């Protein structure tokens, strides 16, 4: 079953955020747009490139009312150690959630049970706590935060403009479509 249009399931966790350990739950994902960004593990290879790319785009996401939460099955203590020892990870200012029990990873259906790690899963969640975008990538394929930002903009646009849809490669300010019988077979 797809997680699209389902509400985020309850969870409680601790995150490393701006030099502190903070409590985070599904309630924190409500009232604003959120990106939950799962990755396999700290101190690895592809993961820091993705998290650094996300950090580089974080201010623009925040300016759009979007909070970012990265999640791995490492602990919040490990997140702090990685943040303190890596120049790339050191620039992160979004919450880094620890999921050592795997509850959050299982809730989002990205847990690789055999190894106890999360898949590369990206979830865009609307202010009501409903999942609007799901993207899962194989462990050896890194994601692109600029493409994520484009998708967030599209999700926010269609949420504000019922009856319109964003075509492929849509960018903010470009034309959208209003689905109708007149368009069937014309595109």
Short mmCIF file of C-alpha atoms in Angstrom, two decimals:
data_model
loop_
_atom_site.label_atom_id
_atom_site.label_comp_id
_atom_site.label_asym_id
_atom_site.label_seq_id
_atom_site.Cartn_x
_atom_site.Cartn_y
_atom_site.Cartn_z
CA UNK A 1 0.00 0.00 0.00
CA UNK A 2 1.29 3.45 -0.88
CA UNK A 3 1.92 5.98 1.86
CA UNK A 4 0.72 8.80 -0.42
CA UNK A 5 -2.22 10.67 1.18
CA UNK A 6 -1.80 8.88 4.51
CA UNK A 7 -1.20 10.63 7.80
CA UNK A 8 2.17 10.33 9.49
CA UNK A 9 2.07 7.67 12.22
CA UNK A 10 2.88 8.56 15.84
CA UNK A 11 6.51 8.52 16.98
CA UNK A 12 8.74 10.04 19.65
CA UNK A 13 12.47 10.51 19.17
CA UNK A 14 15.47 12.61 20.09
CA UNK A 15 17.27 14.76 17.55
CA UNK A 16 20.52 16.64 17.50
CA UNK A 17 19.66 20.22 16.53
CA UNK A 18 21.80 23.34 16.75
CA UNK A 19 24.09 21.95 19.44
CA UNK A 20 21.30 20.51 21.60
CA UNK A 21 19.31 17.32 22.01
CA UNK A 22 15.62 17.98 21.41
CA UNK A 23 12.49 15.83 21.51
CA UNK A 24 10.65 15.38 18.21
CA UNK A 25 7.32 13.69 17.47
CA UNK A 26 4.82 13.48 14.64
CA UNK A 27 3.12 16.54 16.16
CA UNK A 28 6.17 18.60 15.12
CA UNK A 29 5.40 17.75 11.48
CA UNK A 30 1.98 19.39 11.62
CA UNK A 31 1.15 23.03 11.00
CA UNK A 32 3.86 23.49 8.36
CA UNK A 33 5.33 21.69 5.39
CA UNK A 34 7.96 19.11 6.32
CA UNK A 35 10.57 17.01 4.57
CA UNK A 36 11.58 13.77 6.30
CA UNK A 37 14.83 12.61 4.75
CA UNK A 38 15.93 9.06 5.64
CA UNK A 39 19.47 7.86 4.99
CA UNK A 40 21.29 4.63 5.90
CA UNK A 41 24.01 5.68 8.34
CA UNK A 42 26.33 8.35 9.70
CA UNK A 43 30.06 8.23 8.86
CA UNK A 44 29.43 6.75 5.42
CA UNK A 45 30.01 7.82 1.81
CA UNK A 46 26.93 8.92 -0.14
CA UNK A 47 25.02 10.09 2.95
CA UNK A 48 27.20 13.13 3.76
CA UNK A 49 27.00 14.33 0.15
CA UNK A 50 23.19 14.23 0.32
CA UNK A 51 22.93 15.82 3.76
CA UNK A 52 25.39 18.55 2.77
CA UNK A 53 23.40 19.26 -0.41
CA UNK A 54 20.24 19.46 1.69
CA UNK A 55 22.00 21.86 4.10
CA UNK A 56 22.94 24.06 1.13
CA UNK A 57 19.23 24.29 0.18
CA UNK A 58 17.85 24.50 3.72
CA UNK A 59 17.46 28.29 3.86
CA UNK A 60 15.37 28.30 0.70
CA UNK A 61 13.21 25.47 2.03
CA UNK A 62 12.75 27.34 5.32
CA UNK A 63 11.81 30.51 3.42
CA UNK A 64 8.98 28.46 1.90
CA UNK A 65 7.74 27.38 5.35
CA UNK A 66 9.34 23.91 5.15
CA UNK A 67 11.18 22.20 8.03
CA UNK A 68 13.63 19.43 7.22
CA UNK A 69 14.27 16.40 9.42
CA UNK A 70 17.00 13.94 8.54
CA UNK A 71 16.60 10.46 10.03
CA UNK A 72 18.88 7.44 10.36
CA UNK A 73 18.92 4.48 12.70
CA UNK A 74 21.97 5.97 14.43
CA UNK A 75 21.50 7.64 17.82
CA UNK A 76 21.33 11.37 18.43
CA UNK A 77 24.73 10.98 20.14
CA UNK A 78 26.21 9.63 16.92
CA UNK A 79 24.66 12.53 14.99
CA UNK A 80 26.40 14.97 17.35
CA UNK A 81 29.76 13.21 16.96
CA UNK A 82 29.42 13.23 13.16
CA UNK A 83 28.35 16.90 13.20
CA UNK A 84 31.38 17.77 15.33
CA UNK A 85 33.89 15.82 13.22
CA UNK A 86 32.82 16.47 9.61
CA UNK A 87 33.03 19.82 7.84
CA UNK A 88 30.17 18.81 5.52
CA UNK A 89 27.87 17.64 8.32
CA UNK A 90 28.97 20.54 10.54
CA UNK A 91 27.06 22.98 8.33
CA UNK A 92 23.72 21.23 9.03
CA UNK A 93 21.25 23.34 11.02
CA UNK A 94 18.14 21.19 10.54
CA UNK A 95 17.20 18.51 13.13
CA UNK A 96 19.00 15.17 12.78
CA UNK A 97 16.67 12.54 14.30
CA UNK A 98 18.02 9.36 15.84
CA UNK A 99 15.93 6.24 15.21
CA UNK A 100 17.89 3.45 16.93
CA UNK A 101 14.74 1.38 17.55
CA UNK A 102 13.69 1.67 13.90
CA UNK A 103 10.14 2.74 14.78
CA UNK A 104 10.18 5.80 12.53
CA UNK A 105 11.86 3.91 9.68
CA UNK A 106 9.21 1.18 9.94
CA UNK A 107 6.40 3.78 10.13
CA UNK A 108 7.61 5.21 6.83
CA UNK A 109 8.25 1.70 5.40
CA UNK A 110 11.95 2.29 4.66
CA UNK A 111 13.54 -0.12 7.16
CA UNK A 112 15.93 -2.68 5.69
CA UNK A 113 15.28 -5.35 8.32
CA UNK A 114 18.28 -7.57 7.51
CA UNK A 115 20.76 -4.80 8.36
CA UNK A 116 18.78 -2.47 10.63
CA UNK A 117 19.29 0.56 8.37
CA UNK A 118 16.93 2.88 6.51
CA UNK A 119 16.61 3.11 2.75
CA UNK A 120 17.18 6.50 1.12
CA UNK A 121 13.61 7.73 1.53
CA UNK A 122 12.31 11.26 1.02
CA UNK A 123 8.85 12.26 2.22
CA UNK A 124 7.14 15.62 1.74
CA UNK A 125 4.39 16.16 4.29
CA UNK A 126 1.74 18.87 4.15
CA UNK A 127 0.69 21.00 7.15
CA UNK A 128 -2.08 18.53 8.04
CA UNK A 129 0.51 15.78 8.49
CA UNK A 130 -0.42 14.01 5.25
CA UNK A 131 2.29 12.56 3.01
CA UNK A 132 2.20 14.15 -0.45
CA UNK A 133 5.46 12.93 -2.01
CA UNK A 134 7.39 9.68 -1.54
CA UNK A 135 10.72 8.94 -3.17
CA UNK A 136 12.82 5.84 -2.40
CA UNK A 137 16.29 5.40 -3.88
CA UNK A 138 18.72 2.48 -3.84
CA UNK A 139 21.56 2.84 -1.35
CA UNK A 140 24.17 3.64 -3.97
CA UNK A 141 22.18 6.44 -5.65
CA UNK A 142 22.37 9.91 -4.10
CA UNK A 143 19.50 12.39 -4.23
CA UNK A 144 19.46 15.99 -5.48
CA UNK A 145 18.09 18.67 -3.12
CA UNK A 146 17.35 21.07 -6.01
CA UNK A 147 14.94 18.47 -7.48
CA UNK A 148 13.40 18.03 -4.03
CA UNK A 149 12.92 21.80 -3.81
CA UNK A 150 11.20 21.79 -7.22
CA UNK A 151 8.84 19.06 -6.06
CA UNK A 152 8.08 20.91 -2.81
CA UNK A 153 7.21 24.03 -4.81
CA UNK A 154 4.88 21.96 -7.01
CA UNK A 155 3.21 20.35 -3.99
CA UNK A 156 2.70 23.74 -2.37
CA UNK A 157 1.35 25.17 -5.62
CA UNK A 158 -1.28 22.48 -6.17
CA UNK A 159 -2.27 22.66 -2.49
CA UNK A 160 -3.03 26.37 -2.96
CA UNK A 161 -4.64 25.97 -6.39
CA UNK A 162 -7.22 23.16 -6.34
CA UNK A 163 -8.13 22.06 -9.83
CA UNK A 164 -4.66 22.70 -11.26
CA UNK A 165 -1.83 20.23 -11.78
CA UNK A 166 1.86 20.68 -12.48
CA UNK A 167 3.19 18.98 -15.63
CA UNK A 168 6.58 17.29 -15.95
CA UNK A 169 9.59 19.54 -15.30
CA UNK A 170 7.27 22.30 -14.01
CA UNK A 171 9.10 25.20 -12.42
CA UNK A 172 7.64 27.94 -10.29
CA UNK A 173 5.99 30.61 -12.46
CA UNK A 174 5.44 28.30 -15.44
CA UNK A 175 2.04 27.31 -16.79
CA UNK A 176 0.05 24.58 -15.09
CA UNK A 177 -2.80 22.48 -16.41
CA UNK A 178 -6.47 22.44 -15.47
CA UNK A 179 -7.56 18.84 -16.13
CA UNK A 180 -10.72 18.69 -18.20
CA UNK A 181 -12.41 16.58 -20.83
CA UNK A 182 -11.14 19.06 -23.45
CA UNK A 183 -7.51 18.08 -22.68
CA UNK A 184 -7.98 14.33 -23.07
CA UNK A 185 -5.84 13.18 -25.99
CA UNK A 186 -4.65 16.73 -26.77
CA UNK A 187 -1.39 16.71 -24.79
#
